[in-house]
CSV table of C-alpha atoms and ligand atoms in Angstrom, one decimal:
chain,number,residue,atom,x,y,z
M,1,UNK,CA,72.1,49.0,80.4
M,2,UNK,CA,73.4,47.4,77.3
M,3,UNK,CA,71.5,44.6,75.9
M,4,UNK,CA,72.6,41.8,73.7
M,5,UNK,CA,70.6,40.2,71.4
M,6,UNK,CA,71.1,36.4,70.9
M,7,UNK,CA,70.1,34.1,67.7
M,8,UNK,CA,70.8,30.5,68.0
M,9,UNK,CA,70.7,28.5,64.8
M,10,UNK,CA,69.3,24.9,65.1
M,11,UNK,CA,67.3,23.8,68.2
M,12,UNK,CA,68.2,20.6,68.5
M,13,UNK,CA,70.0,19.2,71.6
M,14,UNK,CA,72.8,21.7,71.6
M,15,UNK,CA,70.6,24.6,70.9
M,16,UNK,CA,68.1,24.0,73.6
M,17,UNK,CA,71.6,23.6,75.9
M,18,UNK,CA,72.4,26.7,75.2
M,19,UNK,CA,69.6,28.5,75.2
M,20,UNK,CA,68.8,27.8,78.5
M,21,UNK,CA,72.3,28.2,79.2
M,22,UNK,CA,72.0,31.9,77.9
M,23,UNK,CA,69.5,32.5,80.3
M,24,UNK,CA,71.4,30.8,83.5
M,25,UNK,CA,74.6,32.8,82.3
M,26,UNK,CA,72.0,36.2,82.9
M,27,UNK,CA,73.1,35.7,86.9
M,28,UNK,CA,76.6,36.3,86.1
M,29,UNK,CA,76.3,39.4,84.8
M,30,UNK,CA,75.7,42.9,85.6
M,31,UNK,CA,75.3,46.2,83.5
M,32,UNK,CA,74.1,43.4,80.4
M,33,UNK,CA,71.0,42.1,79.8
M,34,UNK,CA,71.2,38.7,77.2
M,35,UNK,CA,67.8,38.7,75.3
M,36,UNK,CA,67.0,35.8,73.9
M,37,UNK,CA,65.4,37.4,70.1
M,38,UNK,CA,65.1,34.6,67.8
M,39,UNK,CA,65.6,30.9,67.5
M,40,UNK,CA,65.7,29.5,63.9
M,41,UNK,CA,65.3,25.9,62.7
M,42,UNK,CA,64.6,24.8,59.3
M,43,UNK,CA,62.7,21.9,61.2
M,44,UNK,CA,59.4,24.6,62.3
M,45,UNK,CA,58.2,22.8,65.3
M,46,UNK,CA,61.9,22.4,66.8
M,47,UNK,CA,61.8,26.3,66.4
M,48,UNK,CA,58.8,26.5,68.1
M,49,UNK,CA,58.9,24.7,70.8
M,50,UNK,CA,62.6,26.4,71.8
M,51,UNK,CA,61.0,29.3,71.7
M,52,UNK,CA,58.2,28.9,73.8
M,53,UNK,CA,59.9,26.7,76.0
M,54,UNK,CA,63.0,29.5,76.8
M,55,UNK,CA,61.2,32.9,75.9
M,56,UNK,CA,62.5,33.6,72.6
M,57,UNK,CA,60.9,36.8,71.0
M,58,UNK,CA,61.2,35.8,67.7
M,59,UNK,CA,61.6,31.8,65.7
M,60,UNK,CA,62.2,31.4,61.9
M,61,UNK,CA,62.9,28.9,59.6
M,62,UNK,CA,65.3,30.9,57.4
M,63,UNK,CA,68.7,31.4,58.7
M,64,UNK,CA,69.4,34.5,56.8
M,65,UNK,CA,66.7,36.4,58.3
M,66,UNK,CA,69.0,36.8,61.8
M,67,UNK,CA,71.6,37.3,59.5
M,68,UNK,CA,70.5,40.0,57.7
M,69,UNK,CA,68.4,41.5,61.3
M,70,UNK,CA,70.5,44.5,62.2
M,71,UNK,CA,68.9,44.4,65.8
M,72,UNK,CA,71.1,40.5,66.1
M,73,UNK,CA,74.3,41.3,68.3
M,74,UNK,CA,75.5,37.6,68.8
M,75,UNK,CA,74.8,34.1,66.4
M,76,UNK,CA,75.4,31.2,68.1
M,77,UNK,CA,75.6,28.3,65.2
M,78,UNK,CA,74.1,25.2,66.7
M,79,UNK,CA,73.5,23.1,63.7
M,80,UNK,CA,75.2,19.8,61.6
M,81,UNK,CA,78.8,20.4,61.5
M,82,UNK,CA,78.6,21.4,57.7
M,83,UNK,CA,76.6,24.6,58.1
M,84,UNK,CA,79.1,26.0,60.6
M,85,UNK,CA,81.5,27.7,57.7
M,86,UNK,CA,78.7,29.3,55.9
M,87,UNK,CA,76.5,30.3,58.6
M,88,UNK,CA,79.7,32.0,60.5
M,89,UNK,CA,81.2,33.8,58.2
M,90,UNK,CA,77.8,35.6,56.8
M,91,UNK,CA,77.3,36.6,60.6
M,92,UNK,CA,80.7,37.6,61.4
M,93,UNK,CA,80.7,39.8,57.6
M,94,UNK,CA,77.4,41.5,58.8
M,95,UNK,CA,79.6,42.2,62.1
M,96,UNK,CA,77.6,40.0,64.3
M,97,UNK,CA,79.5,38.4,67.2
M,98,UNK,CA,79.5,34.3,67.2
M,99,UNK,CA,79.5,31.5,69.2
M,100,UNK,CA,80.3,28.2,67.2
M,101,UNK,CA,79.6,24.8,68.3
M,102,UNK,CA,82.3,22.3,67.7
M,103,UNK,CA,83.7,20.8,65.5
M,104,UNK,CA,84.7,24.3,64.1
M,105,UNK,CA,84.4,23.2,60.5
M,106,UNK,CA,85.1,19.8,58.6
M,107,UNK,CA,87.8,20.8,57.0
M,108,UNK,CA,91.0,23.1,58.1
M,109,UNK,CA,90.6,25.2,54.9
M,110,UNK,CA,87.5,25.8,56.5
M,111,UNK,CA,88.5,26.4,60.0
M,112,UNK,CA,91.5,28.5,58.9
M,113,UNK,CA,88.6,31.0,56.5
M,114,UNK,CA,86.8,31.4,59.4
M,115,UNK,CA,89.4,32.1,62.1
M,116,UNK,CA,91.2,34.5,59.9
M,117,UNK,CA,87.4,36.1,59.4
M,118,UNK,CA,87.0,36.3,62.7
M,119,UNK,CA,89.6,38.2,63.7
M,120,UNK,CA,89.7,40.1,60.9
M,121,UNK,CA,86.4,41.7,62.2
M,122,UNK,CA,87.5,42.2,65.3
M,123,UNK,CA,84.0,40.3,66.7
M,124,UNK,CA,84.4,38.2,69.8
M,125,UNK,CA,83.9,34.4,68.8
M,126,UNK,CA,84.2,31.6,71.0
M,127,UNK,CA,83.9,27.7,70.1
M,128,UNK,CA,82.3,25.3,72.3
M,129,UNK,CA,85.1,23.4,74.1
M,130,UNK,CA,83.4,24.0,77.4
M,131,UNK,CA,85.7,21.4,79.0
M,132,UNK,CA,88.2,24.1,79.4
M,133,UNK,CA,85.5,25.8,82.2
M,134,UNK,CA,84.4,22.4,83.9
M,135,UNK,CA,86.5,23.5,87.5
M,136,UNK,CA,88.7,20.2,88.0
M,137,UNK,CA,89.7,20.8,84.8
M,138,UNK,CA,90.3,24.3,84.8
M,139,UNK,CA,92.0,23.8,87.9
M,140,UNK,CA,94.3,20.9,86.7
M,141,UNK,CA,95.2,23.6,84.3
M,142,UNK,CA,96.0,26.0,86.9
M,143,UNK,CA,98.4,23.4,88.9
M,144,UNK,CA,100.2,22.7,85.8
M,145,UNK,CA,100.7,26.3,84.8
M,146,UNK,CA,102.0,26.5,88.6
M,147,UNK,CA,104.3,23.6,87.6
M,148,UNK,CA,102.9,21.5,90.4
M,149,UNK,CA,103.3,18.6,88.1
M,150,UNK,CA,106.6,20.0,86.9
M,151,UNK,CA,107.7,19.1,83.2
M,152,UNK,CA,105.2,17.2,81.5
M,153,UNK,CA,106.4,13.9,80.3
M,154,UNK,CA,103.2,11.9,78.9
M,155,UNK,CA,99.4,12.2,78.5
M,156,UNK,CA,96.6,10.1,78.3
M,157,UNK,CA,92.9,11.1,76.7
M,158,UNK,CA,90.3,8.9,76.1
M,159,UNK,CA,86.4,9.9,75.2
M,160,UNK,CA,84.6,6.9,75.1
M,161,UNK,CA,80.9,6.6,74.9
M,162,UNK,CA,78.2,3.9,74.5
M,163,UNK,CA,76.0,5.6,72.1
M,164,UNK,CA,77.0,4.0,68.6
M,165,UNK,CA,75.5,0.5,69.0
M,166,UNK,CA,72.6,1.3,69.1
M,167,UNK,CA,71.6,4.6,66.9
M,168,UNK,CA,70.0,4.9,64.0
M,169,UNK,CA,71.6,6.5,60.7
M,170,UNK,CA,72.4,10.5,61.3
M,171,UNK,CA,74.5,13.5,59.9
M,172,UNK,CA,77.6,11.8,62.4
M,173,UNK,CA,77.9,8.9,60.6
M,174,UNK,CA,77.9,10.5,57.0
M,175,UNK,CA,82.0,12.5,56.5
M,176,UNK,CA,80.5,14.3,53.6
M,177,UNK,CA,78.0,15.9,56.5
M,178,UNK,CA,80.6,15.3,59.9
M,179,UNK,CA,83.9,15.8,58.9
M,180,UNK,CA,84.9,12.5,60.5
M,181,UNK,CA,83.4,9.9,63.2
M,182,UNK,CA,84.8,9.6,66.8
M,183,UNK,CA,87.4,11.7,66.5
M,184,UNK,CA,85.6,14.2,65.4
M,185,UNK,CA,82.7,13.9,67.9
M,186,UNK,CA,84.5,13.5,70.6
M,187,UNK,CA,88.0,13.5,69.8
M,188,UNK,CA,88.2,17.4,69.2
M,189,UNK,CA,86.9,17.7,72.7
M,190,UNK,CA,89.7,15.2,73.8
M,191,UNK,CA,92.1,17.5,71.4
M,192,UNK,CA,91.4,20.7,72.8
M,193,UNK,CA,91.8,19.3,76.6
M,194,UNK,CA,95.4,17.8,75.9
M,195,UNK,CA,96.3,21.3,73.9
M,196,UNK,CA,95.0,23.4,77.2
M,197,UNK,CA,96.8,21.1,79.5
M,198,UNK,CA,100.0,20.2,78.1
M,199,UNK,CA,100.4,22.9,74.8
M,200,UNK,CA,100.3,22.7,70.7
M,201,UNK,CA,100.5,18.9,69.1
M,202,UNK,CA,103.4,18.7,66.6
M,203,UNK,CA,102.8,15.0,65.2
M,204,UNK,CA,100.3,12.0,65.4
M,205,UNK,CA,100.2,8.6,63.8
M,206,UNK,CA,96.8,6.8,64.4
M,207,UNK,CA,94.6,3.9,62.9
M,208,UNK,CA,90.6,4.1,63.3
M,209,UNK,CA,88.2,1.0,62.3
M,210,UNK,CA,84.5,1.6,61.0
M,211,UNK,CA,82.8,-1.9,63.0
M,212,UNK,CA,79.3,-1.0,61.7
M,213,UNK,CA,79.3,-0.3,58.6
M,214,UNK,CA,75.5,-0.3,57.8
M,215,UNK,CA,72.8,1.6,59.9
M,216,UNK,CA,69.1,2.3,59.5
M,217,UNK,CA,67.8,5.5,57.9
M,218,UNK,CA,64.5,6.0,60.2
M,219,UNK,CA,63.4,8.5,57.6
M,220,UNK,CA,63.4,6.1,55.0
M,221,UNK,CA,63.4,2.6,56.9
M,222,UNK,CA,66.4,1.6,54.5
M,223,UNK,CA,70.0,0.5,55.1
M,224,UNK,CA,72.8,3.2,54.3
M,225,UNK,CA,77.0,2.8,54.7
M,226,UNK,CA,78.8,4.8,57.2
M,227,UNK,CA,81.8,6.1,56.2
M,228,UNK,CA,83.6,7.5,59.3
M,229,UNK,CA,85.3,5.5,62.1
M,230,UNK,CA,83.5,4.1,65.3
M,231,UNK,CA,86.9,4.5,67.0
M,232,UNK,CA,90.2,6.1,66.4
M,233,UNK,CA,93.4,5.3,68.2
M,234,UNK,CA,96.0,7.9,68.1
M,235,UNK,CA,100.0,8.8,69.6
M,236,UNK,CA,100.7,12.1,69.8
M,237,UNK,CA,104.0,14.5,70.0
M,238,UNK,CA,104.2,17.5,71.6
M,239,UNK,CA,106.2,20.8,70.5
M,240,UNK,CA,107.3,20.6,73.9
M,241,UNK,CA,108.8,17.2,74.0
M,242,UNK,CA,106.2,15.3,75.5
M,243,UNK,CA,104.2,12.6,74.4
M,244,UNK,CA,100.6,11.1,74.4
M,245,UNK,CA,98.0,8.5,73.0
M,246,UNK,CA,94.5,9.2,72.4
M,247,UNK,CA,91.2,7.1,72.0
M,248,UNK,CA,88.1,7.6,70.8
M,249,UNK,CA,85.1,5.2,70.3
M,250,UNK,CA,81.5,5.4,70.6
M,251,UNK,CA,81.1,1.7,71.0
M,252,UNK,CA,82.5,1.2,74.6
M,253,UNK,CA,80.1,-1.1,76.4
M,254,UNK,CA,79.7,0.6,80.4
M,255,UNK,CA,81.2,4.1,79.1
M,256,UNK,CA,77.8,6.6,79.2
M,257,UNK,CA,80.4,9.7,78.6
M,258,UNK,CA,83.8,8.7,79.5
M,259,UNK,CA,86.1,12.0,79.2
M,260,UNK,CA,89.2,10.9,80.5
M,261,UNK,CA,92.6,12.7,80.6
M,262,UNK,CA,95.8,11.4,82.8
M,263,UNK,CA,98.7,13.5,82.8
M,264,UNK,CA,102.0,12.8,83.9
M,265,UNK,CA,105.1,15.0,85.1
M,266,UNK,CA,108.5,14.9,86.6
M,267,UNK,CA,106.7,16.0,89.8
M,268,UNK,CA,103.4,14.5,89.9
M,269,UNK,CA,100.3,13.5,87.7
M,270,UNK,CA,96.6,13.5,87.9
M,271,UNK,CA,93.4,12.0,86.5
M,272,UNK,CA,90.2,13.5,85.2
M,273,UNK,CA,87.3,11.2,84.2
M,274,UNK,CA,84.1,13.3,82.9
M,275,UNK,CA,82.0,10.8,84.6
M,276,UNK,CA,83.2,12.4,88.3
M,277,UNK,CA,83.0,15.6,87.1
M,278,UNK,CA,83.7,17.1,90.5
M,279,UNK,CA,87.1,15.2,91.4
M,280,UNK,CA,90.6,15.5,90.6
M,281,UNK,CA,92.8,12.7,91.4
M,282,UNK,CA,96.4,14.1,92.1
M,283,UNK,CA,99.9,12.2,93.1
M,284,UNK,CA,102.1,15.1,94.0
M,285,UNK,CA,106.1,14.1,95.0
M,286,UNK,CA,106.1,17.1,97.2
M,287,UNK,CA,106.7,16.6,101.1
M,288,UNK,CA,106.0,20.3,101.1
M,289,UNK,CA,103.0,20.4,99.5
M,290,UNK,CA,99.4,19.9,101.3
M,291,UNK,CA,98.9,17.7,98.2
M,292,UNK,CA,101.9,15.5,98.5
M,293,UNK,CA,101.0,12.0,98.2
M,294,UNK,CA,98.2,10.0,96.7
M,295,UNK,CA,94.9,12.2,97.3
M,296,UNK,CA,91.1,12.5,95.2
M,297,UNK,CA,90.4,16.0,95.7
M,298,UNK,CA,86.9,17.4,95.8
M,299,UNK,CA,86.7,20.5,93.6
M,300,UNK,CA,84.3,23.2,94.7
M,301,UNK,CA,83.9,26.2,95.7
M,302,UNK,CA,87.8,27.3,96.4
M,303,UNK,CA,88.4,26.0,92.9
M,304,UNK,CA,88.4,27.9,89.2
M,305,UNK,CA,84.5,29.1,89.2
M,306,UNK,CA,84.0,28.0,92.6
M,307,UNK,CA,82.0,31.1,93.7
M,308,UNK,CA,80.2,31.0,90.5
M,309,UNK,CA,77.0,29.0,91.4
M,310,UNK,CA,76.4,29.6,95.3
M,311,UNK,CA,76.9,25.7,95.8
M,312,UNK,CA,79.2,23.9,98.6
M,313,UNK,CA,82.1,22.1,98.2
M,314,UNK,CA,80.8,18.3,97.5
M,315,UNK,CA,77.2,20.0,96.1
M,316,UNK,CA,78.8,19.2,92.5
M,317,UNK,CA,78.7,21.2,89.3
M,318,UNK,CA,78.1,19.6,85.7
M,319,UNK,CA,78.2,19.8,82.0
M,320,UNK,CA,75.7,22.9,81.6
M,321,UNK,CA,77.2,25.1,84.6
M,322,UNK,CA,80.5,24.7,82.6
M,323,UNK,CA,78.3,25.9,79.5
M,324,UNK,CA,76.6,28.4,81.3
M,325,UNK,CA,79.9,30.6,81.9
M,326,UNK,CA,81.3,30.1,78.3
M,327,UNK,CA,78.4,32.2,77.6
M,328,UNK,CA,79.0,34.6,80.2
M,329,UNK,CA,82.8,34.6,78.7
M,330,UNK,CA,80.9,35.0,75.5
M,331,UNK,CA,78.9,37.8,76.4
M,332,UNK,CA,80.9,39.4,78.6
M,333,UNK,CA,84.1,39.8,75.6
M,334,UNK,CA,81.1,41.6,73.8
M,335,UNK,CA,80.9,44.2,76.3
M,336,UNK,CA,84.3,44.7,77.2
M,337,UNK,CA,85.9,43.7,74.0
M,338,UNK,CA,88.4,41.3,75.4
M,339,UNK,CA,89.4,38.1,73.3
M,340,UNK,CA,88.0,35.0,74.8
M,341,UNK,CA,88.9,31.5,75.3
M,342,UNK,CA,88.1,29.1,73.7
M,343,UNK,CA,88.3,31.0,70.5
M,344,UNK,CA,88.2,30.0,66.9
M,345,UNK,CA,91.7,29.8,66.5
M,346,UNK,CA,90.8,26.9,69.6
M,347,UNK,CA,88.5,25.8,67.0
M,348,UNK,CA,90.8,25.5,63.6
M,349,UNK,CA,93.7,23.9,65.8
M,350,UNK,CA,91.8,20.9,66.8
M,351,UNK,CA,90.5,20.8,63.2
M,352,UNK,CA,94.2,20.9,62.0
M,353,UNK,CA,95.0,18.3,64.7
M,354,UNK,CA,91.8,16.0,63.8
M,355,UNK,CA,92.4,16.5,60.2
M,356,UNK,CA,96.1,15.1,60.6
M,357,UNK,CA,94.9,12.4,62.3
M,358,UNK,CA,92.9,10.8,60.1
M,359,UNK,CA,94.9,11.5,57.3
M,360,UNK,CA,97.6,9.2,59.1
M,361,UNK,CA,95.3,6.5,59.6
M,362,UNK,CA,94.4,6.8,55.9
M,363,UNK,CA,98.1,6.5,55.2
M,364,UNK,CA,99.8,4.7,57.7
M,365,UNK,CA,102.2,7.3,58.5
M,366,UNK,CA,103.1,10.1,61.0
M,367,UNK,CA,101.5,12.9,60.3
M,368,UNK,CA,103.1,16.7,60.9
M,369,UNK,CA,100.3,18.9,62.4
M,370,UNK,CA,100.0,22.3,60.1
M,371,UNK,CA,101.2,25.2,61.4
E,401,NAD,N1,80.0,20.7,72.6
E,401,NAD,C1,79.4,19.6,72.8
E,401,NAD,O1,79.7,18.9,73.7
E,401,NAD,C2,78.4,19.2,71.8
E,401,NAD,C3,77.4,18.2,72.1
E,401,NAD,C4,76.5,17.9,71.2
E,401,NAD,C5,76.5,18.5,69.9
E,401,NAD,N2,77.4,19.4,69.6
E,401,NAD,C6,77.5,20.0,68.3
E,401,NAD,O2,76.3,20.8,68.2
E,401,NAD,C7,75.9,20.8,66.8
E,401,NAD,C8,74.5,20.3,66.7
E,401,NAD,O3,74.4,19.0,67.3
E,401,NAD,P1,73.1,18.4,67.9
E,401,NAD,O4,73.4,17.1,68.6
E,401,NAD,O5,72.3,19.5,68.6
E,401,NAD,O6,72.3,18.1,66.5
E,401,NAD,P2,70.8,18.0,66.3
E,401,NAD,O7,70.6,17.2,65.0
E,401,NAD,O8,70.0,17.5,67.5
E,401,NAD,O9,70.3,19.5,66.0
E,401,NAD,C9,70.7,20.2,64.9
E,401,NAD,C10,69.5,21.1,64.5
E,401,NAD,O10,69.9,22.0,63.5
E,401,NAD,C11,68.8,22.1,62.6
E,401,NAD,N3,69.3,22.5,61.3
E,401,NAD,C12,70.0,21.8,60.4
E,401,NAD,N4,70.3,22.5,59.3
E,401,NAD,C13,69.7,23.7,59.5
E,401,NAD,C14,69.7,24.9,58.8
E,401,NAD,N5,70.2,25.0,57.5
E,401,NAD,N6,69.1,26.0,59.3
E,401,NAD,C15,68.5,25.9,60.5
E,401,NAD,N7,68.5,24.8,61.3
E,401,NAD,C16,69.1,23.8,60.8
E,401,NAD,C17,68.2,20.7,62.6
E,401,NAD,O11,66.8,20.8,62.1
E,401,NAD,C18,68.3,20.3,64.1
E,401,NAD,O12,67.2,20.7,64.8
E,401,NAD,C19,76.9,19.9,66.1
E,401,NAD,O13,77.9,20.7,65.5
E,401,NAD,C20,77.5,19.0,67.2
E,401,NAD,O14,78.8,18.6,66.9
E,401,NAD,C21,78.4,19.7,70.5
């Protein structure tokens, strides 16, 4: 039996996620065993306590050590957005496999180094857009590729959260240490949705506002200036003729994690919202069609990874299953060499399309997408 041997750099939130995601994904899989050898933090008692808390062999504090560790198969990057490039790149020139959380990079030079890196090496590397595997969506997907909805005429995303009024100074507020506010929190998320559902963004025009513009270092007790925007409003075209508006904010009283996505075509539309994760809501203009009319459908187990997690229909899946089988996707293209979705080039788009996005709100004008 093959084994693969996972590092995951920086156990904070999103590397105790997917460690224990790692381990869940293990079910999925046969003829593979996912070991979970080292956990690294430069913070020792974050490393520590993911190690003991998930079974990892081996913690450190130096990244370069599973870098340099012949016996690493896959890196999965987990830390601020502005170690992504470096740490990559030195795994993927060693030949390791890796997993990237998003944003890809902060910028698209970045992003565009290590796609072209990536596949270069022929490694399998996956970014974490793990909307893409969360069934309704995958499924809403599916109806469109059908052309259920028939042409698509407009779209509407929104990620709106709650969490900016009241946090302290971090690395998300800072660009030289982000890449951007909102819509680079949540906006690349809200990015790479509307590119899997509808296809590749040719233009934007946006504004974005910074409302608090001062927050509390708790390491030092002092005030320090934010330099990214709380919220970001943006209209979108599409190669393919359609059009869309966006909007991100973190200060969005009653929105806990409001992922939202309307889409609208000649034959029908439908509505996601994050916060019923198991529910599509679908208008089909189809007498033919067991859909046709107004109807919320519960997504379970005859949907897109239905059969993955040995729940009934109405039981509900969430955020980590949809992580869980990115990492089955993750290790599985290890083993079998296929490319795997979402990939870095997933990545680097949404950089391209966040990165012209707020350089239209800087200058007030529409903004061509690079190719
Ligand atoms: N896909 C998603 O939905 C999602 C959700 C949350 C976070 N994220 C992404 O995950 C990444 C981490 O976010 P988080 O919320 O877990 O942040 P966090 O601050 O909780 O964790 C980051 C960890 O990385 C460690 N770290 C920083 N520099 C390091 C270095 N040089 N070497 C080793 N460890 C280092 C820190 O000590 C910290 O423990 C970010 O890129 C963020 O955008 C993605």
């Amino acid at each position: 039996m093959k084994t693969v041997n996972v590092a995951v750099i920086g156990a904070g939130w999103f590397g105790d996620v997917h460690s224990e995601c790692f381990l869940r994904a293990q079910s999925m899989l046969q003829g593979v065993k996912i070991k979970l050898h080292t956990v690294v933090d430069i913070y020792e008692p974050a490393a520590i306590k993911c190690k003991e808390k998930y079974g990892f062999e081996y913690y450190t504090t130096d990244w370069h050590e599973v870098i340099d560790n012949p016996e690493i198969d896959l890196v999965d990057v987990c830390t601020d957005n502005k170690f992504h490039r470096e740490m990559s790149i030195a795994a993927i020139e060693k030949g390791k496999h890796v997993f990237c959380e998003k944003p890809l990079a902060d910028t698209v030079k970045d992003a565009v180094d290590m796609t072209e890196a990536a596949e270069k090496a022929g490694i399998t590397n996956m970014v974490d857009f793990h909307y893409r595997k969360i069934p309704a969506l995958a499924q809403l997907h599916d109806l469109i590729q059908a052309g259920e909805l028939g042409r698509i005429y407009h779209i509407k995303g929104m990620f709106l959260q709650d969490f900016g009024f009241d946090s302290p100074m971090t690395w998300r507020f800072k660009k030289a240490l982000s890449g951007g506010g909102s819509i680079v929190t949540m906006g690349s998320h809200v990015i790479d949705a509307v590119r899997y559902l509808v296809g590749e963004i040719d233009e934007v025009c946006s504004t974005g506002k910074t409302f608090i513009e001062k927050r509390t270092d708790p390491n030092t007790g002092k005030e320090d200036s934010c330099d990214v925007d709380d919220a970001m409003t943006v209209l979108l075209k599409f190669k393919n003729g359609a059009i869309g508006m966006l909007m991100t904010s973190w200060l969005c009283h009653g929105c806990r994690h409001h992922h939202e996505l309307e889409v609208y075509g000649e034959k029908g539309s439908a509505k996601f919202n994050s916060e019923r994760l198991n529910e599509l809501e679908l208008w089909l203009d189809d007498p033919k069609s067991p859909l046709n009319g107004k109807k919320t459908v519960l997504i379970g187990r005859d949907n897109p990874y239905g059969d993955l997690f040995n729940l009934k229909t109405g039981m509900g899946v969430g955020v980590k299953e949809s992580i869980t089988i990115q990492m089955r996707d993750m290790v599985e293209g290890i083993v079998s060499g296929k490319a795997q979705t979402p990939s870095f080039y997933d990545g680097m788009m949404a950089v391209k399309v966040t990165s012209a996005i707020i350089k239209a709100a800087d200058t007030h004008t529409w903004v061509k997408v690079p190719e």
